[in-house]
Coordinates of C-alpha atoms in Angstrom, one line a residue:
M1 CA 190.6 -71.0 90.9
T2 CA 190.7 -67.2 91.0
S3 CA 191.3 -65.4 87.8
F4 CA 194.3 -63.6 89.4
A5 CA 196.3 -66.8 89.9
I6 CA 199.7 -66.7 88.1
T7 CA 199.2 -68.5 84.8
E8 CA 202.7 -70.1 84.4
V9 CA 205.3 -70.9 87.1
K10 CA 208.5 -72.3 85.8
A11 CA 212.0 -73.1 87.2
L12 CA 215.2 -73.3 85.2
V13 CA 215.8 -76.5 83.2
R14 CA 219.6 -76.7 83.2
Q15 CA 220.2 -75.9 86.8
P16 CA 220.5 -78.5 89.6
Q17 CA 217.6 -79.5 91.9
R18 CA 214.9 -78.3 89.5
V19 CA 212.2 -80.1 91.4
Q20 CA 213.0 -78.1 94.6
A21 CA 213.2 -74.9 92.5
Q22 CA 209.8 -75.5 91.0
H23 CA 208.4 -76.2 94.4
L24 CA 209.8 -72.9 95.7
L25 CA 208.3 -70.9 92.9
E26 CA 204.9 -72.6 93.3
R27 CA 205.0 -71.9 97.0
L28 CA 205.7 -68.2 96.3
A29 CA 202.9 -68.0 93.8
V30 CA 200.4 -69.5 96.2
A31 CA 201.6 -67.2 99.0
V32 CA 200.9 -64.0 97.1
L33 CA 197.6 -65.0 95.6
P34 CA 195.5 -63.2 98.2
I35 CA 197.5 -60.0 97.4
L36 CA 197.2 -60.5 93.7
T37 CA 193.4 -60.9 94.1
R38 CA 192.9 -58.0 96.4
R39 CA 195.1 -55.6 94.4
R40 CA 193.8 -57.0 91.1
F41 CA 197.3 -57.8 89.8
H42 CA 197.5 -60.0 86.7
V43 CA 200.9 -61.8 86.6
R44 CA 201.1 -64.1 83.6
R45 CA 204.4 -65.8 84.2
L46 CA 206.6 -66.3 87.3
H47 CA 210.0 -67.7 86.1
E48 CA 213.3 -68.4 87.8
F49 CA 216.3 -66.7 86.2
F50 CA 220.1 -66.9 86.9
P51 CA 221.6 -63.6 85.6
K52 CA 225.4 -63.1 85.4
D53 CA 225.1 -60.1 87.6
G54 CA 225.1 -61.8 91.0
A55 CA 223.5 -58.7 92.6
L56 CA 220.4 -58.9 90.4
L57 CA 217.6 -60.6 92.3
G58 CA 214.5 -59.9 90.3
M59 CA 212.9 -58.3 87.3
N60 CA 209.4 -57.2 86.3
V61 CA 208.8 -57.2 82.6
N62 CA 205.9 -55.0 81.4
R63 CA 204.0 -54.9 84.7
G64 CA 203.5 -58.6 85.2
A65 CA 203.8 -60.0 81.7
K66 CA 206.7 -61.9 83.2
I67 CA 208.3 -61.7 86.6
Y68 CA 211.8 -63.2 87.2
V69 CA 213.1 -64.2 90.6
R70 CA 216.7 -65.3 91.3
L71 CA 216.4 -68.4 93.6
R72 CA 220.1 -69.3 93.9
P73 CA 223.3 -67.6 94.9
K74 CA 225.7 -67.1 92.0
R75 CA 228.6 -69.0 93.5
T76 CA 226.5 -71.9 94.8
P77 CA 223.7 -72.5 92.3
E78 CA 223.0 -75.9 93.9
S79 CA 221.6 -74.1 97.0
F80 CA 218.7 -71.7 97.4
Y81 CA 218.1 -68.4 99.2
P82 CA 215.8 -68.6 102.2
Y83 CA 212.1 -68.6 101.4
E84 CA 211.4 -65.4 103.3
A85 CA 214.1 -63.6 101.3
L86 CA 212.6 -64.8 98.0
L87 CA 209.1 -63.7 99.2
E88 CA 210.4 -60.2 99.9
T89 CA 212.0 -60.1 96.4
L90 CA 208.6 -61.1 94.8
L91 CA 206.8 -58.5 96.8
H92 CA 209.4 -56.0 95.6
E93 CA 208.7 -56.9 92.0
L94 CA 204.9 -56.8 92.6
T95 CA 205.4 -53.2 93.8
H96 CA 206.6 -52.4 90.3
M97 CA 203.1 -53.2 89.1
V98 CA 202.2 -49.8 90.4
H99 CA 205.4 -47.8 90.8
G100 CA 208.4 -47.9 88.4
P101 CA 211.2 -46.0 90.0
H102 CA 212.6 -46.7 93.5
N103 CA 211.2 -43.6 95.1
E104 CA 209.3 -42.7 98.3
A105 CA 206.0 -43.8 96.8
F106 CA 207.5 -47.1 95.8
Y107 CA 208.8 -47.9 99.3
K108 CA 205.6 -46.8 100.9
Y109 CA 203.6 -49.2 98.7
L110 CA 206.2 -52.0 99.3
D111 CA 205.8 -51.6 103.1
E112 CA 202.0 -51.9 102.6
L113 CA 202.4 -55.2 100.7
K114 CA 204.9 -56.5 103.3
H115 CA 202.5 -55.6 106.1
E116 CA 199.6 -57.3 104.3
M117 CA 201.7 -60.4 103.7
E118 CA 202.8 -60.5 107.4
M119 CA 199.2 -60.4 108.5
L120 CA 198.3 -63.2 106.2
M121 CA 201.2 -65.3 107.5
V122 CA 200.2 -64.6 111.1
R123 CA 196.8 -66.0 110.3
G124 CA 198.2 -68.8 108.2
L125 CA 196.2 -67.7 105.2
V126 CA 197.6 -68.4 101.7
G127 CA 196.4 -69.3 98.3
E128 CA 192.7 -69.9 97.7
E129 CA 191.9 -70.0 101.4
G130 CA 193.4 -66.6 101.9
V131 CA 191.3 -65.3 98.9
R132 CA 188.1 -66.7 100.3
F133 CA 188.9 -65.3 103.8
A134 CA 189.5 -61.8 102.4
A135 CA 186.2 -62.0 100.5
A136 CA 184.3 -63.2 103.5
G137 CA 185.7 -60.5 105.9
T138 CA 188.8 -60.1 107.9
G139 CA 187.3 -61.0 111.3
Q140 CA 185.9 -64.5 110.7
R141 CA 187.1 -67.9 109.6
L142 CA 185.2 -69.8 107.0
G143 CA 183.6 -71.8 109.8
G144 CA 182.6 -68.7 111.6
D145 CA 185.0 -68.7 114.5
N146 CA 186.5 -65.4 115.5
I147 CA 190.3 -65.3 114.8
S148 CA 191.0 -61.7 115.5
V149 CA 194.7 -61.3 116.5
P150 CA 195.5 -58.6 119.0
I151 CA 197.4 -55.8 117.3
R152 CA 200.3 -55.9 119.8
V153 CA 200.7 -59.7 119.3
A154 CA 200.7 -59.3 115.5
A155 CA 203.2 -56.5 115.7
V156 CA 205.5 -58.5 117.9
L157 CA 205.3 -61.5 115.6
A158 CA 205.9 -59.3 112.6
A159 CA 208.9 -57.7 114.3
K160 CA 210.4 -61.1 115.1
R161 CA 209.9 -62.2 111.6
R162 CA 211.7 -59.1 110.2
E163 CA 214.6 -59.9 112.6
Q164 CA 214.7 -63.4 111.2
Y165 CA 214.7 -62.0 107.7
N166 CA 217.6 -59.8 108.5
S167 CA 219.6 -62.5 110.1
L168 CA 219.1 -65.0 107.2
L169 CA 221.1 -62.9 104.7
G170 CA 223.3 -61.0 107.2
G171 CA 221.0 -58.0 107.4
E172 CA 221.0 -57.3 103.7
T173 CA 217.4 -58.3 102.9
S174 CA 215.6 -55.5 104.7
R175 CA 217.9 -52.8 103.5
R176 CA 217.7 -54.1 100.0
L177 CA 213.9 -54.5 99.9
G178 CA 213.0 -51.5 102.0
S179 CA 212.0 -52.6 105.5
L180 CA 211.0 -49.9 107.9
S181 CA 213.9 -48.4 110.0
A182 CA 214.0 -49.4 113.6
A183 CA 214.9 -45.9 114.6
S184 CA 211.8 -44.3 112.9
N185 CA 210.8 -42.6 116.2
E186 CA 214.1 -40.8 116.8
I187 CA 214.1 -37.1 117.1
F188 CA 215.6 -35.7 113.9
N189 CA 218.4 -33.2 114.1
P190 CA 220.3 -31.8 111.1
Q191 CA 222.9 -34.6 111.3
A192 CA 220.2 -37.3 111.6
L193 CA 218.2 -35.9 108.8
R194 CA 221.3 -35.8 106.5
R195 CA 222.0 -39.4 107.5
K196 CA 218.4 -40.4 106.6
I197 CA 218.8 -38.7 103.2
L198 CA 222.0 -40.5 102.5
E199 CA 220.5 -43.8 103.6
A200 CA 217.5 -43.3 101.3
A201 CA 219.9 -42.6 98.4
E202 CA 221.9 -45.7 99.2
R203 CA 218.7 -47.7 99.4
R204 CA 217.7 -46.6 95.9
R205 CA 221.2 -47.4 94.6
R206 CA 221.1 -50.9 96.1
D207 CA 217.6 -51.5 94.7
N208 CA 218.7 -50.3 91.2
E209 CA 221.4 -53.0 91.4
H210 CA 219.2 -55.7 92.7
C211 CA 216.1 -55.1 90.5
R212 CA 215.2 -54.4 86.9
N213 CA 211.9 -53.0 85.8
V214 CA 211.4 -53.2 82.1
L215 CA 208.4 -51.3 80.8
H216 CA 207.6 -50.3 77.2
P217 CA 207.0 -48.0 75.4
G218 CA 209.5 -45.4 76.6
A219 CA 211.7 -47.6 78.7
S220 CA 215.5 -47.6 78.3
H221 CA 217.1 -50.5 76.4
E222 CA 217.9 -53.0 79.1
V223 CA 221.0 -55.2 78.7
L224 CA 220.8 -58.4 80.8
G225 CA 223.3 -61.3 80.8
I226 CA 221.6 -64.6 81.4
E227 CA 223.7 -67.7 82.2
S228 CA 220.7 -70.0 82.0
S229 CA 217.4 -69.4 80.3
D230 CA 214.0 -70.2 81.8
D231 CA 212.8 -71.2 78.3
D232 CA 215.6 -73.4 77.2
E233 CA 213.6 -76.6 77.1
D234 CA 211.3 -75.0 74.5
S235 CA 214.1 -74.2 72.0
T236 CA 213.8 -75.6 68.6
S237 CA 216.0 -78.5 67.6
N238 CA 217.7 -76.8 64.7
G239 CA 218.8 -73.8 66.7
A240 CA 216.6 -71.3 65.0
R241 CA 215.1 -68.5 67.1
Q242 CA 211.4 -68.4 67.7
Q243 CA 209.3 -65.4 68.2
A244 CA 207.0 -65.2 71.2
P245 CA 203.4 -66.3 70.5
D246 CA 202.1 -63.2 72.1
S247 CA 202.6 -60.6 69.4
S248 CA 201.2 -57.8 71.6
A249 CA 204.3 -57.7 73.8
S250 CA 206.9 -55.1 72.8
D251 CA 209.5 -55.6 75.5
I252 CA 213.1 -55.5 74.5
I253 CA 215.6 -57.4 76.6
V254 CA 219.1 -58.2 75.5
L255 CA 220.2 -61.6 76.6
E256 CA 223.5 -63.5 76.5
E257 CA 224.0 -67.2 76.5
E258 CA 227.4 -68.1 77.9
D259 CA 227.3 -71.9 77.8
D260 CA 225.8 -72.5 74.4
A261 CA 225.8 -69.7 71.9
H262 CA 223.6 -71.7 69.6
E263 CA 221.0 -72.7 72.2
T264 CA 217.9 -70.5 71.7
I265 CA 215.4 -68.8 74.0
A266 CA 211.8 -69.2 73.0
N267 CA 208.5 -67.8 74.3
V268 CA 210.2 -64.7 75.8
P269 CA 208.1 -61.6 75.3
A270 CA 211.0 -59.7 73.8
V271 CA 213.2 -59.1 70.8
I272 CA 216.5 -60.8 71.7
D273 CA 220.0 -59.8 70.6
L274 CA 222.9 -62.1 71.3
L275 CA 226.1 -60.5 72.6
D276 CA 229.6 -61.9 72.3
D277 CA 231.7 -63.0 75.3
D278 CA 233.1 -59.5 75.8
G279 CA 229.6 -58.0 76.0
E280 CA 230.2 -56.0 72.8
E281 CA 227.5 -56.1 70.2
K282 CA 228.6 -57.6 66.9
H283 CA 228.1 -55.1 64.1
D284 CA 230.5 -56.4 61.4
D285 CA 228.3 -59.4 60.4
V286 CA 224.9 -57.9 60.7
P287 CA 222.8 -59.1 57.8
R288 CA 221.5 -56.4 55.5
R289 CA 217.8 -56.0 54.9
A290 CA 217.0 -57.6 51.5
G291 CA 214.3 -56.8 49.0
R292 CA 214.5 -53.0 49.1
K293 CA 215.3 -51.4 45.8
R294 CA 216.6 -47.9 45.6
K295 CA 214.1 -45.6 43.8
R296 CA 215.2 -43.6 40.8
G297 CA 216.3 -40.2 41.9
D298 CA 217.5 -41.2 45.3
T299 CA 220.7 -39.5 46.3
V300 CA 223.6 -41.3 47.9
D301 CA 226.0 -39.3 50.1
I302 CA 229.6 -40.5 49.9
I303 CA 231.8 -39.6 52.8
D304 CA 235.5 -39.9 52.6
L305 CA 236.9 -41.0 56.0
T306 CA 240.5 -41.1 54.8

């Protein structure tokens, strides 16, 4: 197996149809393996998550240390989003391996990944076979037969596939994940240019809602509500929190457990703070740090707030 294969693929434990969810994630991991190998992307974990924010579809933690993908609609967790939509979400998160903010460079790179994936799908190349094909050359099968696809045929197939993607989620997928506009060849006038600028701003706004990119050091403190954890089967029996075995990770994610406040989340490369039901941090019962004695000569400021 190639060294760029995703190390761990894991569906949620406490959600229905876990077997189907696991199969979906494994299928996604196999599909992007040629891209991971060609781009030399190391993704350690691909996990399902089910955030309280129904618009949140994916998250890339520390450039591939862990990638989360939402597989299920919020209101119908027993069902799944179409595979093609999930694949676009994963490609979106892989783009964050290179570009953090949702800007022009991000969408240009995302379009490259989507085009590359479409060409792989046209040729039926996924997983190890796709990796070997890329290494052998783009014009030959492993058996030596020429399989070159006419550009126009590939373009038509890709266009049809994009139309299918759009129809699967009512046209939201392409706008959300940055598909190329069908009117890219129109003659720009001031009104059209202004419309394009507004569309680009709306596109960034949507993606900021649908995606989280957590990168440290220097990243903002992300607050993320999780209804079901992807690590809940690894929790300890006494309810004590475990620290991730990988001590090199410094990501900070704030998670919230709604169903069981005492159920723990283990093996998450993060420092976890639990929030109460209202989303407010609890400050009144924060334990004080013990074992620190005040040195002689230390001054104490007393502030009267009355």
